[in-house]
mmCIF file of C-alpha atoms in Angstrom:
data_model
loop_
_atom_site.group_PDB
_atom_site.id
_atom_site.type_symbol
_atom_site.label_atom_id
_atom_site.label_comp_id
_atom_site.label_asym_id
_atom_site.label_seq_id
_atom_site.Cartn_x
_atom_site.Cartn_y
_atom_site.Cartn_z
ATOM 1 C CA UNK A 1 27.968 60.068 31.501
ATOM 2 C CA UNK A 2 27.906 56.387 30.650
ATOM 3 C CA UNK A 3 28.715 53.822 32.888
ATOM 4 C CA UNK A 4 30.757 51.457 30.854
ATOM 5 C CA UNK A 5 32.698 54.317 28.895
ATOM 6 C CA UNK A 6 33.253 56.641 32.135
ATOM 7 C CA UNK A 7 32.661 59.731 29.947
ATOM 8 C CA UNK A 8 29.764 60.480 27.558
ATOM 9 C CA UNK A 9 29.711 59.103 24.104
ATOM 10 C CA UNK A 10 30.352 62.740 22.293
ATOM 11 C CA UNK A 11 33.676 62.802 24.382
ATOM 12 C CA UNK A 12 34.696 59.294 23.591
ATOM 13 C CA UNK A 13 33.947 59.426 19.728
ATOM 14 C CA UNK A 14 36.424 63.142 19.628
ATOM 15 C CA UNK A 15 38.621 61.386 21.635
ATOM 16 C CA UNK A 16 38.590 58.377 19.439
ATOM 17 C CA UNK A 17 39.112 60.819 16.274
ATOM 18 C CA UNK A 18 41.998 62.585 17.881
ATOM 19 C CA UNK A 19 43.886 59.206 18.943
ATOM 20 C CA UNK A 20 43.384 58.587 15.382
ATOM 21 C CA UNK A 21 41.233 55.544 15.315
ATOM 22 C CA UNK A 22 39.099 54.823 12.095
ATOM 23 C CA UNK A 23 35.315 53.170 12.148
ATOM 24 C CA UNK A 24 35.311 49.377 11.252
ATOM 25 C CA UNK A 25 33.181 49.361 8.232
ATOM 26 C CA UNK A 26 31.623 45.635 7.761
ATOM 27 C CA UNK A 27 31.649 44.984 3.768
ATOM 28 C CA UNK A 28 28.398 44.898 1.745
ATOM 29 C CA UNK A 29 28.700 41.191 1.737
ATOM 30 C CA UNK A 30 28.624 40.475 5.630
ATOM 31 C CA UNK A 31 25.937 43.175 5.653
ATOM 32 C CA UNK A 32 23.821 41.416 2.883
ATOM 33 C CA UNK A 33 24.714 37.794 4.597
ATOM 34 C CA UNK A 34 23.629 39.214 8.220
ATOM 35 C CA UNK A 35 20.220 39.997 7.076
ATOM 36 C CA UNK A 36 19.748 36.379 5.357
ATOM 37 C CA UNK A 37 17.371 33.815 6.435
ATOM 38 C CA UNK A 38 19.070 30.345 7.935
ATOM 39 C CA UNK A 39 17.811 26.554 7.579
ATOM 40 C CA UNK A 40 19.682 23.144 7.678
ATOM 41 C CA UNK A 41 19.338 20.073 4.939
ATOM 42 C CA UNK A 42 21.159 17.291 4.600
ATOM 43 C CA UNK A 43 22.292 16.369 0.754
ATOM 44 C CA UNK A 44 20.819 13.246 -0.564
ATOM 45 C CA UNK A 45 23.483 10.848 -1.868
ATOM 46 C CA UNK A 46 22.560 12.464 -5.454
ATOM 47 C CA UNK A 47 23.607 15.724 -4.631
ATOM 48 C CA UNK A 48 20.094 16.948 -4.235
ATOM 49 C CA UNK A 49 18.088 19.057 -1.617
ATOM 50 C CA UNK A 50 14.753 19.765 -1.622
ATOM 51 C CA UNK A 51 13.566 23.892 -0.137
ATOM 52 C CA UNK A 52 9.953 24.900 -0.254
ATOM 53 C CA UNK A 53 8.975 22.862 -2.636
ATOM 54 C CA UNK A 54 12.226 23.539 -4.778
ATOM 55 C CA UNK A 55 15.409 21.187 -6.044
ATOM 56 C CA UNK A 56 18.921 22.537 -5.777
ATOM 57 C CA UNK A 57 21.930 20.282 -6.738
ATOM 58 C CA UNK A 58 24.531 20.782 -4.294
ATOM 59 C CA UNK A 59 28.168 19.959 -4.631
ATOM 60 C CA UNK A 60 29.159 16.434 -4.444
ATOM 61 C CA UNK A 61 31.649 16.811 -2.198
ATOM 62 C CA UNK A 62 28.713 17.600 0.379
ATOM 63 C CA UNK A 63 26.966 14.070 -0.272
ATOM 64 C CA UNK A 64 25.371 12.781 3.085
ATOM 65 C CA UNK A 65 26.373 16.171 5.117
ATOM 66 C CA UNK A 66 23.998 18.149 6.666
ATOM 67 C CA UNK A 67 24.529 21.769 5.586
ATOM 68 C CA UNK A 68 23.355 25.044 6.479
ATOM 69 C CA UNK A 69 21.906 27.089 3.869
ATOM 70 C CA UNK A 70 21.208 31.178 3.525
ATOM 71 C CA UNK A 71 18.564 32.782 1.722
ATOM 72 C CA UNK A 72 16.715 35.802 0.920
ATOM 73 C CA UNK A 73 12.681 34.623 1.572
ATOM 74 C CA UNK A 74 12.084 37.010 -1.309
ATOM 75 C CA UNK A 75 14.577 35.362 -4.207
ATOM 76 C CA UNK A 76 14.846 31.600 -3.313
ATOM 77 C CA UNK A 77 16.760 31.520 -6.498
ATOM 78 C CA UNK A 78 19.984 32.269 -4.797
ATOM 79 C CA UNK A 79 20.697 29.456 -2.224
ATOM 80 C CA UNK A 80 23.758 29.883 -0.626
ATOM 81 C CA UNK A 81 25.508 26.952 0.684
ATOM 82 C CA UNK A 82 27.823 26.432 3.967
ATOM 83 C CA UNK A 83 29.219 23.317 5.385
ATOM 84 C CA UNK A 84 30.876 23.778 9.152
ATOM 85 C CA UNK A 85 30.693 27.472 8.679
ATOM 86 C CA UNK A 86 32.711 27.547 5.244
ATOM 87 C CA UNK A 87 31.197 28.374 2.040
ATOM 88 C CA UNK A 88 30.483 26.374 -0.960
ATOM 89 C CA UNK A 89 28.722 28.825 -3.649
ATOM 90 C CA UNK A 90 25.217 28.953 -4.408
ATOM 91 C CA UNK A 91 23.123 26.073 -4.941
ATOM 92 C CA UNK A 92 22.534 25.278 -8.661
ATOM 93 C CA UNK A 93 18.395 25.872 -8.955
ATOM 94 C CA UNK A 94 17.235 22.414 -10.758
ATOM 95 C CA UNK A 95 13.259 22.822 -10.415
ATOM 96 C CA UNK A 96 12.544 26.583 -8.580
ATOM 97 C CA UNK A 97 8.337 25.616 -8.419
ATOM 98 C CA UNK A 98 8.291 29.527 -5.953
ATOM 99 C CA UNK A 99 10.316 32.237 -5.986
ATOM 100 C CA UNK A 100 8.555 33.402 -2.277
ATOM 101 C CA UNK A 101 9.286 30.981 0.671
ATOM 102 C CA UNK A 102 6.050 30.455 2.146
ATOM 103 C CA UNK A 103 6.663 32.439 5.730
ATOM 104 C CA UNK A 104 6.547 35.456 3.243
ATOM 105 C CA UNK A 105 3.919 34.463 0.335
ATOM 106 C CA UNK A 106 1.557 36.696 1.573
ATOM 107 C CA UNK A 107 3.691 39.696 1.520
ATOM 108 C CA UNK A 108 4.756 42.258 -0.575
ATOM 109 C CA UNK A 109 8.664 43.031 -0.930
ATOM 110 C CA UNK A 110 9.799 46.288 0.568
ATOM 111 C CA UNK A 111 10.683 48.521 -2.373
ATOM 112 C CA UNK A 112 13.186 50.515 -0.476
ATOM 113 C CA UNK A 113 14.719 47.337 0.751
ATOM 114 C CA UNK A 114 14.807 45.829 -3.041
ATOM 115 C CA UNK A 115 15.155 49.398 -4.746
ATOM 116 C CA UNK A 116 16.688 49.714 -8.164
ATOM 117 C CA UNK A 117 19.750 50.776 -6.817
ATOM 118 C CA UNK A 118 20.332 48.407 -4.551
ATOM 119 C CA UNK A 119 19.407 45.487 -7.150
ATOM 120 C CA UNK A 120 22.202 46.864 -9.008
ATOM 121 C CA UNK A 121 23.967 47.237 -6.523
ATOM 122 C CA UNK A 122 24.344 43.779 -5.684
ATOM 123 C CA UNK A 123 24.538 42.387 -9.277
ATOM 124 C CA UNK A 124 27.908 44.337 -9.457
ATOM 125 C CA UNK A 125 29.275 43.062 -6.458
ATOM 126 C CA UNK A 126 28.153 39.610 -7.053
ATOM 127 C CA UNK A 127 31.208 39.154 -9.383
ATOM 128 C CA UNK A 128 33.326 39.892 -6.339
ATOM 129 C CA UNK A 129 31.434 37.748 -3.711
ATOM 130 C CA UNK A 130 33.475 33.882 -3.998
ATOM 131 C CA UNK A 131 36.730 36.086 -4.403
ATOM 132 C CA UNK A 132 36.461 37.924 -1.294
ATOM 133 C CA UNK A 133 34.888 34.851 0.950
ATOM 134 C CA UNK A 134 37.924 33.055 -0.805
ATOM 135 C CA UNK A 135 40.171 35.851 0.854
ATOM 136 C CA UNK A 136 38.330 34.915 4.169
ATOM 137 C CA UNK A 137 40.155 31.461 4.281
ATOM 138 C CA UNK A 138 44.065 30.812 4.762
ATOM 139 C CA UNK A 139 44.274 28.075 1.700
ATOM 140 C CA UNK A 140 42.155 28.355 -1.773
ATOM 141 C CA UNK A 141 38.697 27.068 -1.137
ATOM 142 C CA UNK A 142 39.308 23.746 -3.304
ATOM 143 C CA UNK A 143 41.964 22.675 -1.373
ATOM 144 C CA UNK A 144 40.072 23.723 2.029
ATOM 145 C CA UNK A 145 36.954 21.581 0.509
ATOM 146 C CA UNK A 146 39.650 18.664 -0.040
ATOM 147 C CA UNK A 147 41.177 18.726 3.309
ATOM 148 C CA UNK A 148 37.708 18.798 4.771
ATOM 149 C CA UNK A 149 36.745 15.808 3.317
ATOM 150 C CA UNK A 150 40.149 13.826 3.817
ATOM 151 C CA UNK A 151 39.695 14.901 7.170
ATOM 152 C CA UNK A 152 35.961 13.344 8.289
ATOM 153 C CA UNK A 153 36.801 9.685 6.847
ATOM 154 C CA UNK A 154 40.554 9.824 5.756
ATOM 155 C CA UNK A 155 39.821 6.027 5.113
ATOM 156 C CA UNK A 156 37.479 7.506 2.290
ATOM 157 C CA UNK A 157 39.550 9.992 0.378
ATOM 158 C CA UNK A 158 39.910 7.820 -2.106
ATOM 159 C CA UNK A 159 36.188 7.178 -3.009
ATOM 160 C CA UNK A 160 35.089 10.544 -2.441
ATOM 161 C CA UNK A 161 37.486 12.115 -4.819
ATOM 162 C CA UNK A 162 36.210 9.489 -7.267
ATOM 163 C CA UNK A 163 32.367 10.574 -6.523
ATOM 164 C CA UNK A 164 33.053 13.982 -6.502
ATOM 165 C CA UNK A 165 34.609 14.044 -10.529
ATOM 166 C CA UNK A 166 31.654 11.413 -11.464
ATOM 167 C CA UNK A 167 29.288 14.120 -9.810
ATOM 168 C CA UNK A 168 30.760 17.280 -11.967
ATOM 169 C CA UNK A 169 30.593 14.989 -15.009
ATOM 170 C CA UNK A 170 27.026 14.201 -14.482
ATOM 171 C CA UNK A 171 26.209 17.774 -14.263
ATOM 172 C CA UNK A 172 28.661 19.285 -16.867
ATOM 173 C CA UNK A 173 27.148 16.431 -19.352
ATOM 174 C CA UNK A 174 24.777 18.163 -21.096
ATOM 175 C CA UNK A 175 22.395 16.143 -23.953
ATOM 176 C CA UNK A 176 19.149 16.011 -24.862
ATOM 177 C CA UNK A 177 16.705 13.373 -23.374
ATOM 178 C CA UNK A 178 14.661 10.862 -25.919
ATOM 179 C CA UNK A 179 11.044 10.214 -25.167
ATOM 180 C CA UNK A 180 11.805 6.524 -25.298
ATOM 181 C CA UNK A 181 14.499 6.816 -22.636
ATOM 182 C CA UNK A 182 12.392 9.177 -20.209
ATOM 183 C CA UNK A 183 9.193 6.504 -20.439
ATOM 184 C CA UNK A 184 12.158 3.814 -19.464
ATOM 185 C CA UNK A 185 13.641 6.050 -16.875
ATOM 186 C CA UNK A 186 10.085 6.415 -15.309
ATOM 187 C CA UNK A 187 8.876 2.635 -15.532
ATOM 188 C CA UNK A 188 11.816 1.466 -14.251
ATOM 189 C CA UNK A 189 11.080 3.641 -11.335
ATOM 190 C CA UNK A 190 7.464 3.019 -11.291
ATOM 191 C CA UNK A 191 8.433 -0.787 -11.513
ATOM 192 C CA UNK A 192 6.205 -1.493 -14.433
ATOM 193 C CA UNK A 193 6.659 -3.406 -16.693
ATOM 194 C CA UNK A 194 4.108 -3.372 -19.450
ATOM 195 C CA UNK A 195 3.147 0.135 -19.786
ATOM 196 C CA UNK A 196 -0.808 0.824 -20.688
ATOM 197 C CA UNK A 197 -1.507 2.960 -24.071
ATOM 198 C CA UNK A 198 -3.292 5.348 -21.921
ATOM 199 C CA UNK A 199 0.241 5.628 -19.798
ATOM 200 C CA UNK A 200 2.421 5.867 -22.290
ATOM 201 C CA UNK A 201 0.346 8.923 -23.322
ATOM 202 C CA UNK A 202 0.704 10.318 -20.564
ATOM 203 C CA UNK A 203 4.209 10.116 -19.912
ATOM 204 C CA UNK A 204 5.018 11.298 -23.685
ATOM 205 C CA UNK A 205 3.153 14.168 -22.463
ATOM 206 C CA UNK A 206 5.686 14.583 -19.561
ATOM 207 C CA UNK A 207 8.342 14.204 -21.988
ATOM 208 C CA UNK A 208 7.651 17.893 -23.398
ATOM 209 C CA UNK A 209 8.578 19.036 -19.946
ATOM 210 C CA UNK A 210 11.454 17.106 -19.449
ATOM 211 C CA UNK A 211 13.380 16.337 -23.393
ATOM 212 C CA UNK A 212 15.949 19.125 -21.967
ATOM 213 C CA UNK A 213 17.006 17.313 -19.127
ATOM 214 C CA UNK A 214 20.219 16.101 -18.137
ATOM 215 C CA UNK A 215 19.204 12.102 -18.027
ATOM 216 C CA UNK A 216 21.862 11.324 -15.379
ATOM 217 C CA UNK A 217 20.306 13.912 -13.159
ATOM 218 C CA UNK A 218 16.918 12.921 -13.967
ATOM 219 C CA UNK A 219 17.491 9.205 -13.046
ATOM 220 C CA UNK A 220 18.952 10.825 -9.677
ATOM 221 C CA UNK A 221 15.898 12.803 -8.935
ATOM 222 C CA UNK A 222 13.436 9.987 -9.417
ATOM 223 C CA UNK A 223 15.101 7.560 -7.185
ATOM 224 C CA UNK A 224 15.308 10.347 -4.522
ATOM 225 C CA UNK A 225 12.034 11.146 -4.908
ATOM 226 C CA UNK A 226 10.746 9.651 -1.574
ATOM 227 C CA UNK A 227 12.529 11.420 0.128
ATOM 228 C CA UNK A 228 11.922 14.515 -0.981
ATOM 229 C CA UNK A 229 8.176 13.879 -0.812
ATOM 230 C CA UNK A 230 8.813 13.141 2.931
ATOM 231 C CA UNK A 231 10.677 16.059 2.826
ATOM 232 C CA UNK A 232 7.940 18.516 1.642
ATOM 233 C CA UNK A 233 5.186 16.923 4.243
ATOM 234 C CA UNK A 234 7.701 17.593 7.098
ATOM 235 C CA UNK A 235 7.523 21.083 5.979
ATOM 236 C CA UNK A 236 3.963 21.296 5.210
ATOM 237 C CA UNK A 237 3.562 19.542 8.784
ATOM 238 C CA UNK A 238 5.518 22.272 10.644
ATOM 239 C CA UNK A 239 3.267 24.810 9.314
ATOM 240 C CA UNK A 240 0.369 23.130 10.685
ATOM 241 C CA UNK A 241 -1.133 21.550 7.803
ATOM 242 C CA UNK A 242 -1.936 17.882 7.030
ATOM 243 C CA UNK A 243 -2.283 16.218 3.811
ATOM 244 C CA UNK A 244 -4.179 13.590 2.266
ATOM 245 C CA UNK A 245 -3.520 11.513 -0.684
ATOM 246 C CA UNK A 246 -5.606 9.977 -2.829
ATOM 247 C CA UNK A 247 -4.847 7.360 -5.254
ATOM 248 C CA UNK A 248 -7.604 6.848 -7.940
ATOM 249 C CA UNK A 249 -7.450 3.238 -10.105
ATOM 250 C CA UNK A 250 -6.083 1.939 -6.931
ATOM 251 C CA UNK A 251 -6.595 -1.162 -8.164
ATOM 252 C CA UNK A 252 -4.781 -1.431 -11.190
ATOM 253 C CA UNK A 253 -1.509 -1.113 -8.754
ATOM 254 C CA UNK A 254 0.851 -4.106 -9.065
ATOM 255 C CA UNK A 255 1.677 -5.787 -5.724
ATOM 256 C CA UNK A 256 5.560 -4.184 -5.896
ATOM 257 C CA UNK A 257 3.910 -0.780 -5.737
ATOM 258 C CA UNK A 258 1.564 -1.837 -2.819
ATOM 259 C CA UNK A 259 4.576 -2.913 -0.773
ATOM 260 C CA UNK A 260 6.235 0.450 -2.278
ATOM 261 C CA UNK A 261 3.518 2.903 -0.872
ATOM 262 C CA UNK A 262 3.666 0.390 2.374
ATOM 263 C CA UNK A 263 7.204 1.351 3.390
ATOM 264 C CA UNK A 264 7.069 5.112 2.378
ATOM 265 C CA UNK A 265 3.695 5.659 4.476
ATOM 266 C CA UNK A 266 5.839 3.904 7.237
ATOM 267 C CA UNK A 267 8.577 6.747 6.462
ATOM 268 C CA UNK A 268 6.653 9.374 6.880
ATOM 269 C CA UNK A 269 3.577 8.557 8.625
ATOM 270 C CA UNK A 270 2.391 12.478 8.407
ATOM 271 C CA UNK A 271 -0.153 12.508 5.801
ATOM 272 C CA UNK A 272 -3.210 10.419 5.153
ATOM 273 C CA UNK A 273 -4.009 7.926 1.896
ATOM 274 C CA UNK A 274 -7.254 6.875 0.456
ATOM 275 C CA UNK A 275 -7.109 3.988 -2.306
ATOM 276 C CA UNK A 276 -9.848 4.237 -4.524
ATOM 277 C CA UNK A 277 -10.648 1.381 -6.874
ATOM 278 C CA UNK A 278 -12.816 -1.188 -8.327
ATOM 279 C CA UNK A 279 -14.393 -3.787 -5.795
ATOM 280 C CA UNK A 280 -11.397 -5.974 -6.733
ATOM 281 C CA UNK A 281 -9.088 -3.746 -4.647
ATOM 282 C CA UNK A 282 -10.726 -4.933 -1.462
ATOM 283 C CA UNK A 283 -11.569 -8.629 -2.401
ATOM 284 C CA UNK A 284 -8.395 -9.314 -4.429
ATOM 285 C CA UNK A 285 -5.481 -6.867 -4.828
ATOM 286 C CA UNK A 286 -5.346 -6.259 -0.717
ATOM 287 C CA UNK A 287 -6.269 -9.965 -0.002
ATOM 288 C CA UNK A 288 -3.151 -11.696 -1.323
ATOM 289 C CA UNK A 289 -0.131 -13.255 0.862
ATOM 290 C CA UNK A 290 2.240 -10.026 -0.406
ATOM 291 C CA UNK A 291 -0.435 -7.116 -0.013
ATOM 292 C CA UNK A 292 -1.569 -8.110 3.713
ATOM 293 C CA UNK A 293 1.139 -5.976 5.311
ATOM 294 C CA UNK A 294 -0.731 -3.388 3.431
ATOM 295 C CA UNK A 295 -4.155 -4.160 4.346
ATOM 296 C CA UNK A 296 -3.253 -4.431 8.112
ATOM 297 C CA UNK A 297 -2.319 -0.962 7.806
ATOM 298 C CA UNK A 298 -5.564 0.343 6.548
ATOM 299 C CA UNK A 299 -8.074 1.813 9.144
ATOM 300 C CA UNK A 300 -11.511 2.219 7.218
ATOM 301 C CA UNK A 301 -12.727 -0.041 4.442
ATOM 302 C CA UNK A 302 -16.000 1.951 2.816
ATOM 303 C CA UNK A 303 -17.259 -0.216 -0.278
ATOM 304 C CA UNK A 304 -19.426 2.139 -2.233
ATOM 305 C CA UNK A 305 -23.057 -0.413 -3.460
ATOM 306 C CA UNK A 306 -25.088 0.492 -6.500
ATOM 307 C CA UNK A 307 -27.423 2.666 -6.895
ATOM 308 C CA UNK A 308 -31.409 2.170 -6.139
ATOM 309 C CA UNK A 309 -34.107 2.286 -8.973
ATOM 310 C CA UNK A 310 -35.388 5.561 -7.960
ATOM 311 C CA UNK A 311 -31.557 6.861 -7.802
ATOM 312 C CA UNK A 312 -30.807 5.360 -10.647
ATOM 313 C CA UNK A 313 -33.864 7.524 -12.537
ATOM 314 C CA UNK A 314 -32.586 10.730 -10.551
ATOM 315 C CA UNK A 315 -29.154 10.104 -11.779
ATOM 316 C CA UNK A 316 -30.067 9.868 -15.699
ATOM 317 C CA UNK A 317 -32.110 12.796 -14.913
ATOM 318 C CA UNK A 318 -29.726 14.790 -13.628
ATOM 319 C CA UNK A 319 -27.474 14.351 -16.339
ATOM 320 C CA UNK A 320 -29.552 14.562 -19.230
ATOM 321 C CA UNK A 321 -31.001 18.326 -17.277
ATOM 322 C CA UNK A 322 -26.632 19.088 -17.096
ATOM 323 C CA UNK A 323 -27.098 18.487 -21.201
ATOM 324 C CA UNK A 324 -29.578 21.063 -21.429
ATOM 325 C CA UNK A 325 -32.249 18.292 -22.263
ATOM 326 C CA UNK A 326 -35.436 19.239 -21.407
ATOM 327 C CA UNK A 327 -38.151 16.400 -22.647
ATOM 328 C CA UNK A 328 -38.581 13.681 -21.507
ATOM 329 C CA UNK A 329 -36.231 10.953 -24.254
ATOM 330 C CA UNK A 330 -36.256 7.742 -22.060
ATOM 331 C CA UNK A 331 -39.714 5.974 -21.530
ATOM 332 C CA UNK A 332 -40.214 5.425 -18.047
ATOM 333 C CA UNK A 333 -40.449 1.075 -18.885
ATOM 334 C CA UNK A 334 -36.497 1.719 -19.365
ATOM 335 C CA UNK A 335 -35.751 2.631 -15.778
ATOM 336 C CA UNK A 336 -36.354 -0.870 -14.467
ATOM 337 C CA UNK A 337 -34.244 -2.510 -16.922
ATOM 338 C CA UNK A 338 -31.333 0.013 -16.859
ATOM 339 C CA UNK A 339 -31.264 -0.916 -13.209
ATOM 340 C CA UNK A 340 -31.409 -4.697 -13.283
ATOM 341 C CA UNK A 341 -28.770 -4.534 -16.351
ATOM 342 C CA UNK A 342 -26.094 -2.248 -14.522
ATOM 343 C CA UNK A 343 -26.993 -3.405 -11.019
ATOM 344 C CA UNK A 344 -27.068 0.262 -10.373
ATOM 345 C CA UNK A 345 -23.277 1.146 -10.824
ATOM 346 C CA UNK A 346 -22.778 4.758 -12.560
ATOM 347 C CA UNK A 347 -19.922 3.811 -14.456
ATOM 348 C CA UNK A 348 -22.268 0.936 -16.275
ATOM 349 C CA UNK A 349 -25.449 3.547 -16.490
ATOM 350 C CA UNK A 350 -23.038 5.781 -18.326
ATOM 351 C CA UNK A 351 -22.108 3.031 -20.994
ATOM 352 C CA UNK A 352 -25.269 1.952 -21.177
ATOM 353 C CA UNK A 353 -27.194 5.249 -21.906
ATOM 354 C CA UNK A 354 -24.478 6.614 -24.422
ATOM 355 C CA UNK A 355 -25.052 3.345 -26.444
ATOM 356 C CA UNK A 356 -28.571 3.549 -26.300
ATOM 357 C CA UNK A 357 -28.937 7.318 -27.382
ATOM 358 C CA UNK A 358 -26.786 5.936 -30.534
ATOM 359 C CA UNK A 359 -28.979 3.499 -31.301
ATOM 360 C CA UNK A 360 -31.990 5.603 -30.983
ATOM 361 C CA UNK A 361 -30.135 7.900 -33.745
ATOM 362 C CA UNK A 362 -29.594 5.020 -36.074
ATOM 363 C CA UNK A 363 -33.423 3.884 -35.885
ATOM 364 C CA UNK A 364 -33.841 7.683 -36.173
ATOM 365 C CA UNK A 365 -36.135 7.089 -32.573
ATOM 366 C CA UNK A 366 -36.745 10.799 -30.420
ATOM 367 C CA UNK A 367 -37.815 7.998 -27.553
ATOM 368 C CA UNK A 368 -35.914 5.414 -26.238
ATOM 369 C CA UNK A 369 -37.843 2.813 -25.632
ATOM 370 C CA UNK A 370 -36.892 -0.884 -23.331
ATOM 371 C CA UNK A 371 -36.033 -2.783 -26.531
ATOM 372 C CA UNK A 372 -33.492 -0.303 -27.075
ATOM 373 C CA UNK A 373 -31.740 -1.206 -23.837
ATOM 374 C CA UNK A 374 -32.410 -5.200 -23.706
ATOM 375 C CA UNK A 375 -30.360 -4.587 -27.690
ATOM 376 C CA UNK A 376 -27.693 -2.760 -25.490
ATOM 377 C CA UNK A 377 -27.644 -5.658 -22.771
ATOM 378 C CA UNK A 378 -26.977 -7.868 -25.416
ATOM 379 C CA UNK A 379 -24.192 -6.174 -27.555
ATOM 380 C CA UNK A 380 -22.554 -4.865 -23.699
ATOM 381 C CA UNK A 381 -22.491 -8.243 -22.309
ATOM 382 C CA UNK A 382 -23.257 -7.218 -19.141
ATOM 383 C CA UNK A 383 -25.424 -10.039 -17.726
#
């Protein structure tokens, strides 16, 4: 007997049968969405949102809403969208960078819950999956998405119909990207103006990568890309991790990206950064009237001296024994001039040596000798 029913359950299921009552079967869909995982973003004014590490352009109708968003952990390629508990298709993928969300990266997918079967299963009831949500609502799904929005800021109808068409256009524009229009693209973002040669390769590089792109998009992404870096340290930051950044050249940054990497550090605040750069960082780049605000915010200075004569030896050594150079090719007079020419920095050691082991080759030398290096001093310049 249970308590609730007053009879026992075999009774009440014949019972149920004879009175003619049928099972309520839930469709495939509601049984695949009940089983989904559930997070919330809110939809950069691009139309963007950034997942695990992933971009997904999101209708533009959503702009500036916070959303909920379903997902297999398995198959992050299918994002499915809701806004106020109506649905909005899946997200289109625009960089998928992991397949896995990261809760489940170290496991293996249940075969018998991602069977053959079932895979195909799904694929042919895909086709049928906006249709019958579509059924789910009294008006079409446009016009519900319309009405939504008139309804939030009916002073705004106007301008969000307008966004929304500009929005499909950008995406439905398809056309391929010129290197000299992705290196603008990026500079502009970067806010440089002269571009090194060394740069330029670099981003010409990039340009394999990205020639395909939709450029409207692109220019989208890059000016959201702040936030979506704050974004993905959030995320790291929830799972307990904390990251550090390190900027190399540091000093080669112009004062509009010191004041840039200022006010994003204040954004986020959740990850550490390290400038490393020449001594000029310190005594000039972080000392002028525009860079201060920067400075202030810095908690260890660490300026890295030369090296000492006997490091200096044990540094030349060390590399010459990473060469597979066994004998002895620098006479030990050369130590104390190498060191009082470089002032013991290994970037000026390097130089040094590599122009002295040439110039031992063109004498046709197998020593290299301190006239060697005071030849170097002079064609180096370095004193």
């Amino acid at each position: 007997m249970h308590s609730s029913l007053g009879t026992t359950p075999a009774k009440r299921w014949e019972s149920s049968l004879k009175s003619g009552r049928r099972l309520r079967y839930f469709s495939p869909v509601q049984l695949d969405q009940a089983f989904m995982h559930f997070a919330e973003r809110t939809v950069s004014k691009y139309g963007v949102i950034s997942f695990n590490g992933n971009q997904y352009a999101i209708d533009g109708r959503l702009v500036n809403k916070k959303i909920a968003i379903r997902y297999n952990p398995f198959h992050l390629g299918n994002v499915h969208v809701y806004y106020q508990d109506k649905y909005y298709g899946l997200a289109r993928v625009i960089d998928l960078k992991k397949e896995k969300h990261k809760s489940v990266a170290g496991i293996e997918e249940d075969p018998a819950v991602d069977s053959t079967i079932s895979r195909e299963y799904l694929k042919n009831i895909k086709s049928n999956y906006q249709d019958y949500l579509k059924e789910q609502l009294n008006t079409p799904l446009e016009d519900k998405v319309q009405l939504q929005a008139a309804g939030d800021h009916p002073e705004e109808k106007t301008a969000a119909e307008v966004n929304t068409t500009d929005h499909i256009a950008a995406e439905e524009k398809v056309q391929a990207l010129k290197r000299q229009e992705f290196v603008e693209i990026i500079s502009t973002a970067l806010e440089i103006k002269n571009l090194s040669y060394a740069e330029k390769g670099k981003l010409y590089e990039l340009w394999q990568t990205f020639k395909e792109f939709n450029r409207d998009l692109l220019i989208d992404i890059v000016d959201d890309i702040r936030l979506q870096i704050i974004d993905f340290f959030h995320e790291e930051n929830a799972q307990g991790k904390f990251n550090c950044v390190i900027i190399d050249e540091a000093h080669s940054l112009s004062i509009e990206m010191f004041d840039e990497l200022r006010s994003f550090y204040d954004d986020g605040a959740n990850f550490s950064l390290i400038l490393a750069g020449l001594p000029q960082l310190l005594n000039r780049n972080l000392n002028l009237s525009m860079t201060i605000p920067m400075k202030q915010r810095v908690s260890l200075f660490l300026e890295c001296g030369g090296l000492s004569l006997s490091e200096t030896k044990d540094y030349v050594k060390y590399h010459f024994n990473a060469a597979g150079i066994q004998n002895e090719i620098i006479d030990k007079k050369c130590y104390p001039v190498l060191h009082s020419m470089t002032s013991g920095i290994p970037r000026k050691i390097n130089q040094a040596c590599y122009v002295a082991l040439l110039e031992s080759f063109k004498s046709k030398k197998s020593i290299i000798t301190d006239d060697i290096f005071k030849k170097v001093n002079e064609k180096i310049s370095y004193t």
